[in-house]
mmCIF file of C-alpha atoms in Angstrom:
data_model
loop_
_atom_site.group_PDB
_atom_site.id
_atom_site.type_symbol
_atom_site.label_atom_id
_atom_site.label_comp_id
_atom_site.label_asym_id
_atom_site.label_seq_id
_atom_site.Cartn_x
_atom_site.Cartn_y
_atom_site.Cartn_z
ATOM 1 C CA UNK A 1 -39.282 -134.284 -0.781
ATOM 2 C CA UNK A 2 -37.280 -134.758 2.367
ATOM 3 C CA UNK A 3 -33.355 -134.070 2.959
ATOM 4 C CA UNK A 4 -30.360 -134.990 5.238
ATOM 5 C CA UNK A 5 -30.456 -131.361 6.263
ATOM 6 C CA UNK A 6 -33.595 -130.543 6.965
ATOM 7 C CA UNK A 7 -34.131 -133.824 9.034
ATOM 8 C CA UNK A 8 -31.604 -132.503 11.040
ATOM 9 C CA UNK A 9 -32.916 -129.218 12.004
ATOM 10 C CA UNK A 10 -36.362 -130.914 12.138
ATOM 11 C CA UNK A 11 -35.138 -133.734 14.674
ATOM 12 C CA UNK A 12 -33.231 -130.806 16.589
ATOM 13 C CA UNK A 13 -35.768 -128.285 17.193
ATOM 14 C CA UNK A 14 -39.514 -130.313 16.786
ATOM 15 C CA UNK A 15 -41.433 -128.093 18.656
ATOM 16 C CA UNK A 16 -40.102 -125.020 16.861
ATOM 17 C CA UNK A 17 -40.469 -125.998 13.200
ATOM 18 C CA UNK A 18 -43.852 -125.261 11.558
ATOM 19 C CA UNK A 19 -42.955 -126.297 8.051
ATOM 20 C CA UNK A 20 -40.005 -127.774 5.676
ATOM 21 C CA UNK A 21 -39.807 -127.569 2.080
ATOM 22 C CA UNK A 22 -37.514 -127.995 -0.167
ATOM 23 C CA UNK A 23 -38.036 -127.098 -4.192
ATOM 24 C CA UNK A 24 -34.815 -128.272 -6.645
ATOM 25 C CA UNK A 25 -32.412 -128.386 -3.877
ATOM 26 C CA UNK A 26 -33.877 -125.073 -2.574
ATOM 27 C CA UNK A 27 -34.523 -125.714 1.297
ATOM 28 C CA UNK A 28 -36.059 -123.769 3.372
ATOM 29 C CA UNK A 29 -37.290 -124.173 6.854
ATOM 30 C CA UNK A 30 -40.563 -121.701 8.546
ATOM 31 C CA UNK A 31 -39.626 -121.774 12.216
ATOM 32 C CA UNK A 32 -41.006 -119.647 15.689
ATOM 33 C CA UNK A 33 -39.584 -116.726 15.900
ATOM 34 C CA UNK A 34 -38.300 -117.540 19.591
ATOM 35 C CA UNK A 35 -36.392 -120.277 18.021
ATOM 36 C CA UNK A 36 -34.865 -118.145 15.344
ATOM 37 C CA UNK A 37 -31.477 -117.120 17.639
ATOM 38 C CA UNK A 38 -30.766 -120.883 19.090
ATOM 39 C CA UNK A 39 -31.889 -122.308 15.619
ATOM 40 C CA UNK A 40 -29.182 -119.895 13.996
ATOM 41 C CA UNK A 41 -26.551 -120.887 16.604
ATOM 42 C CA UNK A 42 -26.919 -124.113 15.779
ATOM 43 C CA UNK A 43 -26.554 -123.758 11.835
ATOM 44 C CA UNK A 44 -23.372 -122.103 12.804
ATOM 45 C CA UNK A 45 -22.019 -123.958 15.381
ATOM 46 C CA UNK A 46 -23.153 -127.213 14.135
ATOM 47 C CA UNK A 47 -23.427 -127.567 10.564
ATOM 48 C CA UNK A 48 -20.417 -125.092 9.014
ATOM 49 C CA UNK A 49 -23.103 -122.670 7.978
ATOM 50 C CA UNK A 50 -20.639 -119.824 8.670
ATOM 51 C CA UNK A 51 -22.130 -116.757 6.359
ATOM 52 C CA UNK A 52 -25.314 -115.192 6.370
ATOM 53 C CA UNK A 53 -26.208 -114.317 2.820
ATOM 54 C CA UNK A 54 -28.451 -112.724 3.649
ATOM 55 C CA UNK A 55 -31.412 -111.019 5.777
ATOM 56 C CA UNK A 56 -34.347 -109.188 4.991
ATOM 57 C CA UNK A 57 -38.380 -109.085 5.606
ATOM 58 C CA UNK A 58 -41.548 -109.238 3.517
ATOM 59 C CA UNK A 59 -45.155 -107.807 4.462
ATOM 60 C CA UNK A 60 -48.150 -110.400 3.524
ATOM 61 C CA UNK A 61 -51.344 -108.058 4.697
ATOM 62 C CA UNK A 62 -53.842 -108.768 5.143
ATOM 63 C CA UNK A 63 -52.565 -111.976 6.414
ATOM 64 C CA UNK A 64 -51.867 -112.547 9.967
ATOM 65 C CA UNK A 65 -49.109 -112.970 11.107
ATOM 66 C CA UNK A 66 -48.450 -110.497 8.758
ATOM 67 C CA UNK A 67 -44.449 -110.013 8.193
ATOM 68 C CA UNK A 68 -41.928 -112.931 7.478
ATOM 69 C CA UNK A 69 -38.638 -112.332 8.318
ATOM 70 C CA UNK A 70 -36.357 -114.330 5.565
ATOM 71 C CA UNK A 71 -32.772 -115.506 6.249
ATOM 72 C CA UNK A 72 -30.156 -117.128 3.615
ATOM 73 C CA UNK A 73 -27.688 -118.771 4.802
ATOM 74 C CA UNK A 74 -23.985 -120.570 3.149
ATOM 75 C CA UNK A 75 -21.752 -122.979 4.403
ATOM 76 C CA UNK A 76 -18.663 -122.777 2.727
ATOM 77 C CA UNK A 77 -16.996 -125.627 3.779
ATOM 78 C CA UNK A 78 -20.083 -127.776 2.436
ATOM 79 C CA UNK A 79 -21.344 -125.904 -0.464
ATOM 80 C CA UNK A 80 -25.142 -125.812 0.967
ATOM 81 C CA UNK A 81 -27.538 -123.029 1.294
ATOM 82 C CA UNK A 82 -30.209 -123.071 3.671
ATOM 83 C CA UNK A 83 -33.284 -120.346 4.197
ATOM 84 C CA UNK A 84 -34.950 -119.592 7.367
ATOM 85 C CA UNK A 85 -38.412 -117.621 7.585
ATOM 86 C CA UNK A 86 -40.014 -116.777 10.663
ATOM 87 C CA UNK A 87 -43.656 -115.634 10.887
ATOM 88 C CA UNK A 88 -43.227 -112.256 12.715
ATOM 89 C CA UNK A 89 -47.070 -110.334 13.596
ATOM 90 C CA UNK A 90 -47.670 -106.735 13.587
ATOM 91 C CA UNK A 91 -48.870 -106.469 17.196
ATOM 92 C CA UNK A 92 -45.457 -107.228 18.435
ATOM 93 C CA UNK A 93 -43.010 -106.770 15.664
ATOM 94 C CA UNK A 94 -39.976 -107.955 17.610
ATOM 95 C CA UNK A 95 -37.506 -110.568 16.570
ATOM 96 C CA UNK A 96 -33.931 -111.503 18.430
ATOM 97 C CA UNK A 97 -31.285 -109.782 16.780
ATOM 98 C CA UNK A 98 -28.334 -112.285 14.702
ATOM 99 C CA UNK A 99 -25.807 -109.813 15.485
ATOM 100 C CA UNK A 100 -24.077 -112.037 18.454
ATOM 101 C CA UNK A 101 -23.368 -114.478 15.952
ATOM 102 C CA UNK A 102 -22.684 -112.630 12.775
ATOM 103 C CA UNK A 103 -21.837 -108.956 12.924
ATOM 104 C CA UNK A 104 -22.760 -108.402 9.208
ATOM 105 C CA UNK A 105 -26.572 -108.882 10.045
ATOM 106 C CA UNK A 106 -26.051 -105.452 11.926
ATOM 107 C CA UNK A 107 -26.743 -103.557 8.677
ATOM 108 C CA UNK A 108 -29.227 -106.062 6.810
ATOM 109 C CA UNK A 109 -31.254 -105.467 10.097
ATOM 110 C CA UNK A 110 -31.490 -101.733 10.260
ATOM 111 C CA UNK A 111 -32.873 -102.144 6.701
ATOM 112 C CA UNK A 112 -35.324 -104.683 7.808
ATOM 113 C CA UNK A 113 -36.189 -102.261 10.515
ATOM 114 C CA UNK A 114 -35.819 -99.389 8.575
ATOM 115 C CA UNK A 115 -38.319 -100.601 5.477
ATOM 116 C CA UNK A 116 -40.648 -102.964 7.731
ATOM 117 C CA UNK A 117 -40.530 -101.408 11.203
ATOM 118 C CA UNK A 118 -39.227 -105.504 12.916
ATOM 119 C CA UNK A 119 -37.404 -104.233 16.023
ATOM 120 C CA UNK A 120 -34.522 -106.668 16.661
ATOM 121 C CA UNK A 121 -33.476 -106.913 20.346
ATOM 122 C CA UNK A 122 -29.523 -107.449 20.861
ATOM 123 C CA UNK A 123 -29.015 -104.991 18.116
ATOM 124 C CA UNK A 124 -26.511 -102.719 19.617
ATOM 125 C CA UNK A 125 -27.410 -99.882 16.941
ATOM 126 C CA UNK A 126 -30.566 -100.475 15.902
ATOM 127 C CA UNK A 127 -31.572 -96.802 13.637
ATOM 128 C CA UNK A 128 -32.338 -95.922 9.649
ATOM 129 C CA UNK A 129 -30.158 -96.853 7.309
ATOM 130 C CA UNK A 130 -31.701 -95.821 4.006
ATOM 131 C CA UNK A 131 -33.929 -93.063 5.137
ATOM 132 C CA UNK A 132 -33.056 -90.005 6.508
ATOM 133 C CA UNK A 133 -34.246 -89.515 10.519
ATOM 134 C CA UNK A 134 -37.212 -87.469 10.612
ATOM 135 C CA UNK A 135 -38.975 -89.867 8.156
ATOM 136 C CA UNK A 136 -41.898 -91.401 9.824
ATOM 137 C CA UNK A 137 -43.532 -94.824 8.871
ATOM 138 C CA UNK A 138 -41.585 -97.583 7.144
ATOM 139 C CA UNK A 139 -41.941 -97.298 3.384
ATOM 140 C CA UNK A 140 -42.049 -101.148 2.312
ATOM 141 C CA UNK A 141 -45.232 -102.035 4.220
ATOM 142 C CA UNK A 142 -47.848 -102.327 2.080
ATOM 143 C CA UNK A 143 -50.261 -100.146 3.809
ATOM 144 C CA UNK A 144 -47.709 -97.088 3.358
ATOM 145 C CA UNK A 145 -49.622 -94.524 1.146
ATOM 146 C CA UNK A 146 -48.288 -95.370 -2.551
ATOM 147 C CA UNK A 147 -47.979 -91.570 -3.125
ATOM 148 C CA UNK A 148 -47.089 -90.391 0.514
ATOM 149 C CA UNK A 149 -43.913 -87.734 0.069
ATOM 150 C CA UNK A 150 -42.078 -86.471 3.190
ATOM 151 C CA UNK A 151 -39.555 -84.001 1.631
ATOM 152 C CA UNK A 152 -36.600 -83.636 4.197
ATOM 153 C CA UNK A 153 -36.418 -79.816 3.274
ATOM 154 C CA UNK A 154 -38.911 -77.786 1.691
ATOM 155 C CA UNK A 155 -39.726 -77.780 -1.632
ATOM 156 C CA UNK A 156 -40.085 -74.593 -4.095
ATOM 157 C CA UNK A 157 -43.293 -73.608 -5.277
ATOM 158 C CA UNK B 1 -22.479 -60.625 -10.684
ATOM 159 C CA UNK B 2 -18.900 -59.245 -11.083
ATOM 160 C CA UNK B 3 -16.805 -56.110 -11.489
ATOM 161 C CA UNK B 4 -18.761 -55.791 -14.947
ATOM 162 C CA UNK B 5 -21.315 -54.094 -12.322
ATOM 163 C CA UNK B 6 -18.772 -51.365 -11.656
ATOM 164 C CA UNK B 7 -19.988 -49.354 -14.899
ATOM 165 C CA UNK B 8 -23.693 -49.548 -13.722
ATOM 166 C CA UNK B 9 -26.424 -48.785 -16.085
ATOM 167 C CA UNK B 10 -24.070 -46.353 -18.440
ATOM 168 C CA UNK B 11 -24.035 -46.337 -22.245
ATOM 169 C CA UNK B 12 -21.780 -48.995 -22.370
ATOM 170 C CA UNK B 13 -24.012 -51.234 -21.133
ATOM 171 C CA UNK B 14 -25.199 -52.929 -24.110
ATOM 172 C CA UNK B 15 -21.898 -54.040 -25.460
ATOM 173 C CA UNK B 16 -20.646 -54.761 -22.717
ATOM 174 C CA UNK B 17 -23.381 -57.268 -22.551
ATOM 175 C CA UNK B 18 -21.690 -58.418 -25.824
ATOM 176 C CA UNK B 19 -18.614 -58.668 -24.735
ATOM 177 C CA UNK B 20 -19.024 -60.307 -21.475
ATOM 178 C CA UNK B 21 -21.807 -63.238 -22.036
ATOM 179 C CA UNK B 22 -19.553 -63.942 -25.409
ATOM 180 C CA UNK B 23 -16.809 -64.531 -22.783
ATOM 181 C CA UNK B 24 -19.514 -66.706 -20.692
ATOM 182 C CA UNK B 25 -20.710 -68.619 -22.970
ATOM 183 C CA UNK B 26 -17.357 -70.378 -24.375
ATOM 184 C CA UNK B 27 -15.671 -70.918 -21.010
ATOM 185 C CA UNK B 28 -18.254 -72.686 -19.030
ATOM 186 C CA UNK B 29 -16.865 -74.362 -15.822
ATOM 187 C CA UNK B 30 -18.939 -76.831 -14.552
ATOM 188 C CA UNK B 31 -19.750 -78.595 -11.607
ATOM 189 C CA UNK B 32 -20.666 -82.386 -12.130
ATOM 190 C CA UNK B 33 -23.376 -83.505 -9.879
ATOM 191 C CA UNK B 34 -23.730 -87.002 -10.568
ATOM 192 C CA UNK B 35 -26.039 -89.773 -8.728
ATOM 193 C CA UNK B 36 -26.544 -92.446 -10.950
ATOM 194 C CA UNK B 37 -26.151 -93.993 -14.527
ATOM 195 C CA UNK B 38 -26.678 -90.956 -16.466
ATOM 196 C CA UNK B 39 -22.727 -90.410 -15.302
ATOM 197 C CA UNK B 40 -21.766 -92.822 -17.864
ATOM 198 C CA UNK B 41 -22.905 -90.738 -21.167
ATOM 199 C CA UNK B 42 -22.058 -87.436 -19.500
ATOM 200 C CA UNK B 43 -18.464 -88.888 -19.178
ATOM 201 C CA UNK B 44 -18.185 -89.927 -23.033
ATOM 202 C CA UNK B 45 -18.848 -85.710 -23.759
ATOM 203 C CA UNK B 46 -15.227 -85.567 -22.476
ATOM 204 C CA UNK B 47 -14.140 -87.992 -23.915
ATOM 205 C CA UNK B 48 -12.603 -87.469 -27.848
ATOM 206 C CA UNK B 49 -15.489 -88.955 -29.517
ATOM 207 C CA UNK B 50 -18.192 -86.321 -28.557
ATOM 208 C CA UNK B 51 -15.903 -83.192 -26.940
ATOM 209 C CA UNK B 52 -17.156 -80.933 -25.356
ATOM 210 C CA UNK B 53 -13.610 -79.093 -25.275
ATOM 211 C CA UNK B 54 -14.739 -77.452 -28.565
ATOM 212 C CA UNK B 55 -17.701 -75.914 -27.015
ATOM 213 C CA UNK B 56 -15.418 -74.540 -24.372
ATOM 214 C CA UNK B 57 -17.057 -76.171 -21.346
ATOM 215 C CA UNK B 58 -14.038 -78.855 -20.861
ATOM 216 C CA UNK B 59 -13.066 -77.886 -17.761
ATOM 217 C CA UNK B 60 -15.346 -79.870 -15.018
ATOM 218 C CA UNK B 61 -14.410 -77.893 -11.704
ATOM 219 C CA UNK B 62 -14.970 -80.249 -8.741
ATOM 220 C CA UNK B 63 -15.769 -77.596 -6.197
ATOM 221 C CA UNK B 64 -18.760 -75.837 -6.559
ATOM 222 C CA UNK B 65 -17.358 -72.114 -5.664
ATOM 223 C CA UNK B 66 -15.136 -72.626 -8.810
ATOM 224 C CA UNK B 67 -18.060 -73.228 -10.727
ATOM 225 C CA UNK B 68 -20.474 -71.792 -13.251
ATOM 226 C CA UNK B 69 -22.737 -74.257 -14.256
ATOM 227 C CA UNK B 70 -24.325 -77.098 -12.435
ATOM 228 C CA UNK B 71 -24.905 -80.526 -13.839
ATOM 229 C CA UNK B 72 -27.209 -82.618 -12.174
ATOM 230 C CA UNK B 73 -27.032 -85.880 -13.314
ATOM 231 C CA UNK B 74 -29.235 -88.370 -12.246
ATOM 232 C CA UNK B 75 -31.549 -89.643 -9.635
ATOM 233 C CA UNK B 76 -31.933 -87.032 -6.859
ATOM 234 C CA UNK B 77 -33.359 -88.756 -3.573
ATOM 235 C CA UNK B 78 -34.746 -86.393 -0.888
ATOM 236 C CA UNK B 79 -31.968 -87.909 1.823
ATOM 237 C CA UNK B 80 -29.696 -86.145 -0.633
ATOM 238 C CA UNK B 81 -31.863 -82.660 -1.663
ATOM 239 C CA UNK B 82 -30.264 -80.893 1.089
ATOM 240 C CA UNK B 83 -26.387 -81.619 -0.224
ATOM 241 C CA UNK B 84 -27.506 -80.426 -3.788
ATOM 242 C CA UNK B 85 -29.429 -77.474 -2.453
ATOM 243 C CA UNK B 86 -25.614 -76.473 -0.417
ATOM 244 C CA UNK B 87 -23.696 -77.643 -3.273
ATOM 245 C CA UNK B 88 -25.936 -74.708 -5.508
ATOM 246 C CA UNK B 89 -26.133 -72.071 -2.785
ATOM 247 C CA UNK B 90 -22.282 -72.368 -2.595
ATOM 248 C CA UNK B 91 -21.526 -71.769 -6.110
ATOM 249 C CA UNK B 92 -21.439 -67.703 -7.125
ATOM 250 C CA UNK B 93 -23.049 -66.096 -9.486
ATOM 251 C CA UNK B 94 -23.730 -65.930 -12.181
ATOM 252 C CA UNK B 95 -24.954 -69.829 -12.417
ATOM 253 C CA UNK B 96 -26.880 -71.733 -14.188
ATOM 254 C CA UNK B 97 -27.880 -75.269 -13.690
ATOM 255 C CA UNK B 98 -29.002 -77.811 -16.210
ATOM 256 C CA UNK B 99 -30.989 -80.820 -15.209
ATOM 257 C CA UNK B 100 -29.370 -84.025 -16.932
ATOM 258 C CA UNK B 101 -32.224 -87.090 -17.961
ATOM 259 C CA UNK B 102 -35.322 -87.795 -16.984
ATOM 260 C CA UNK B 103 -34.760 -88.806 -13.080
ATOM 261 C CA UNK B 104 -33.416 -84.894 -12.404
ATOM 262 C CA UNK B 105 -36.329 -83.201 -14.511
ATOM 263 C CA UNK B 106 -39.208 -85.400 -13.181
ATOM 264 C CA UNK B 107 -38.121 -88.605 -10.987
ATOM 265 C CA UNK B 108 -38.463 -90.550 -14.131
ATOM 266 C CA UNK B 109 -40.288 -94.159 -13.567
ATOM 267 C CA UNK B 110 -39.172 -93.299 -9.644
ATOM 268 C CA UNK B 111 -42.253 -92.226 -8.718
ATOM 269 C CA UNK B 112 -41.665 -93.455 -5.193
ATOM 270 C CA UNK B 113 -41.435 -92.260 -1.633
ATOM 271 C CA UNK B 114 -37.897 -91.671 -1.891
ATOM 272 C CA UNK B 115 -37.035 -89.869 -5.337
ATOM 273 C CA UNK B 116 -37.451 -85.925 -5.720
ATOM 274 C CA UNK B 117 -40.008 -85.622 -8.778
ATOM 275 C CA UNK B 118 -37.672 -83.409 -9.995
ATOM 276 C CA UNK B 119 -34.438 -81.036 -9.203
ATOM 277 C CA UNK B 120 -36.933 -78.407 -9.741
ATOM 278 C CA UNK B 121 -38.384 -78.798 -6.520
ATOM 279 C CA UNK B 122 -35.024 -78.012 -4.603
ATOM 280 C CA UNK B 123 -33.155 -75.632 -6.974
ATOM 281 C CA UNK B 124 -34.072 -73.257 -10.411
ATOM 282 C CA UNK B 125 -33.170 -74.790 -13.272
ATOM 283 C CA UNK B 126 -32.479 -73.384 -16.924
ATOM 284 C CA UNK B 127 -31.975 -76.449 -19.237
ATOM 285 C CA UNK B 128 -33.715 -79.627 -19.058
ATOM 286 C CA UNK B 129 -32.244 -82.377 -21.100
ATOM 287 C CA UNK B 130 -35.205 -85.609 -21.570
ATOM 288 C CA UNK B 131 -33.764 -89.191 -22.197
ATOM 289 C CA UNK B 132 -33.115 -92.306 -19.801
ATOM 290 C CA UNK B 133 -30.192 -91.706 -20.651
ATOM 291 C CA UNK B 134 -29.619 -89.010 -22.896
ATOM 292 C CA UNK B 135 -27.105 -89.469 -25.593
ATOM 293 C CA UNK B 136 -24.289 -87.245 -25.988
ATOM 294 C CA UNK B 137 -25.388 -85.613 -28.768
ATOM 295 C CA UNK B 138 -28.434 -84.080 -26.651
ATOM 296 C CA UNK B 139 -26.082 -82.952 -23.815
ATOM 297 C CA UNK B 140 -24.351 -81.143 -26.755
ATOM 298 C CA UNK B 141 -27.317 -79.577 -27.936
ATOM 299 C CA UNK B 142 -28.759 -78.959 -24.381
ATOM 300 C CA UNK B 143 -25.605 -76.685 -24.340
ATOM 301 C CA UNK B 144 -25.739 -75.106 -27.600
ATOM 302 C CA UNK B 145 -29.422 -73.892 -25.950
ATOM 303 C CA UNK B 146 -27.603 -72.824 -22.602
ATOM 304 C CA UNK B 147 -24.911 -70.510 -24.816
ATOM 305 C CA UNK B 148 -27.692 -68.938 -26.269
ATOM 306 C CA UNK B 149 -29.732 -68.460 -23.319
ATOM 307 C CA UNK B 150 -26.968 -66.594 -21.702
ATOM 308 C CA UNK B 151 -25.712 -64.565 -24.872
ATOM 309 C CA UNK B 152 -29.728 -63.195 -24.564
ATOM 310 C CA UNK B 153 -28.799 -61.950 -20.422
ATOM 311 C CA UNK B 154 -27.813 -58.711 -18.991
ATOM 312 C CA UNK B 155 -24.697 -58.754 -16.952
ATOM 313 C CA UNK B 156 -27.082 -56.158 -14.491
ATOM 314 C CA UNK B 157 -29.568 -58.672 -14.278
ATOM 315 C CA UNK B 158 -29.341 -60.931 -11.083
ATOM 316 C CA UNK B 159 -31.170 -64.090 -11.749
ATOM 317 C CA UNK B 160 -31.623 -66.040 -8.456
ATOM 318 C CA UNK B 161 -32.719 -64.172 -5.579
#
């Protein structure tokens, strides 16, 4: 199943795009990682998509590349969602920051940093959000010990 | 410890034991500590249905030097163990703290790399009340079993070092 939409983005960026789908009027494009920033620009600029829903990661090990960085996006004016992924490895976890263009990715990106260790460059305050500093490792990777505890003060007894 | 102290370990003692946890027991002020949904039934004790105004611990005091006992209620995360751990140390004695549903006493079903496994770890506790969330009745009771823990203490006794 094809759409108006992701034609568009398909036609715009072809050397970027590694897969469209769309399920029940859910679209979603999987795109480089380089072309996340200009790709996002152009949602914005272009095609009214003027709120990010939405930004966050997930950790598929022991696949390679092993994080996917997930963006929803909303256009208001036209009532249409659209998701972007981006394949992000673990060798060079680095991914350029959406802050320029929307300032409320500023806090969905420390989480994604925060829970997933994905360094976003641009971010102009890029620390924890959730956990307290001190904490080493990032707790939603799937290789973080299930039962690892790093009390911020000591416990009792 | 108060001016009670002032007639040391004379005859007295014993009654004034009486006297003074009698006075403790009915006039609890307490310090609400509360993190999470548990809030919700610990608010309906106030409230007319349940009352805890005829147990004599109506009065929630919202600073903890004004306080006597401390109710944790809820999840405790360790980001926030050292603000309960001040919040306690700043309270004077004597002070008791009870430990409000299952995520205080044990973490509950957050067994995870963020939740205390229980207020225990950071701070002494004297009542532990189980349920996810308790109902008011057992917050009731849980008292009932804090008055009579303290009616059994001597006012020479320090409890917490």
């Amino acid at each position: 199943m094809t759409s108006y939409l992701l034609e568009t983005i398909r036609s715009k960026f072809p050397d970027d795009i590694l897969e469209t789908h769309a399920f029940r009027g859910d679209e979603t494009v999987l795109l480089k990682k380089e072309a996340l920033l200009k790709a996002a620009a152009f949602l914005k600029d272009d095609l009214g998509f003027d709120f990010l829903m939405d930004l966050t990661a997930a950790d598929y090990l022991p696949r390679e590349p092993r994080f996917e960085l997930v963006c929803h996006f909303y256009s208001s004016k036209h009532n249409y969602r659209l998701r972007l992924k981006c394949p992000v490895g673990a060798d060079d976890p680095k991914v350029d920051s959406l802050t320029p263009l929307w300032a409320g990715a500023n806090w969905f990106e420390r989480e994604a940093y925060d829970m997933y260790g994905i360094k976003f460059e641009g971010h102009p305050d890029l620390r924890r959000i959730l956990m307290y500093d001190g904490f080493e490792g990032h707790p939603l990777r799937k290789d973080y010990p299930l039962k690892q505890r790093q009390p911020r003060i000591p416990h009792r007894g | 410890m108060g001016l009670e102290t002032i007639f040391g370990h004379s005859y007295l003692t014993t009654r004034l034991d009486a006297a003074v946890n009698w006075g403790r027991k009915y006039s609890f002020f307490q310090y609400p500590f509360v993190t999470a949904c548990c809030g919700m039934e610990y608010m309906s004790v106030f409230a007319s249905a349940y009352d805890i105004a005829r147990f004599g611990a109506e009065y929630p005091r919202f600073s903890p030097r004004q306080a006597d006992v401390l109710f944790v209620v809820g999840t405790v995360n360790e980001k926030l163990a050292p603000v309960l751990k001040r919040v306690y140390d700043q309270m004077c004695e004597p002070k008791w703290v009870v430990s409000f549903g299952v995520c205080a006493t044990s973490g509950g079903f957050y067994d995870n790399y963020a939740t205390v496994q229980g207020i225990d770890k950071i701070i002494p506790v004297d009542i532990y009340i189980p349920g996810c969330p308790p109902r008011p009745e057992a917050i009731l009771d849980a008292l009932i079993k804090l008055q009579e823990k303290v009616s059994k203490e001597s006012v020479l006794d320090r409890k917490y070092k």
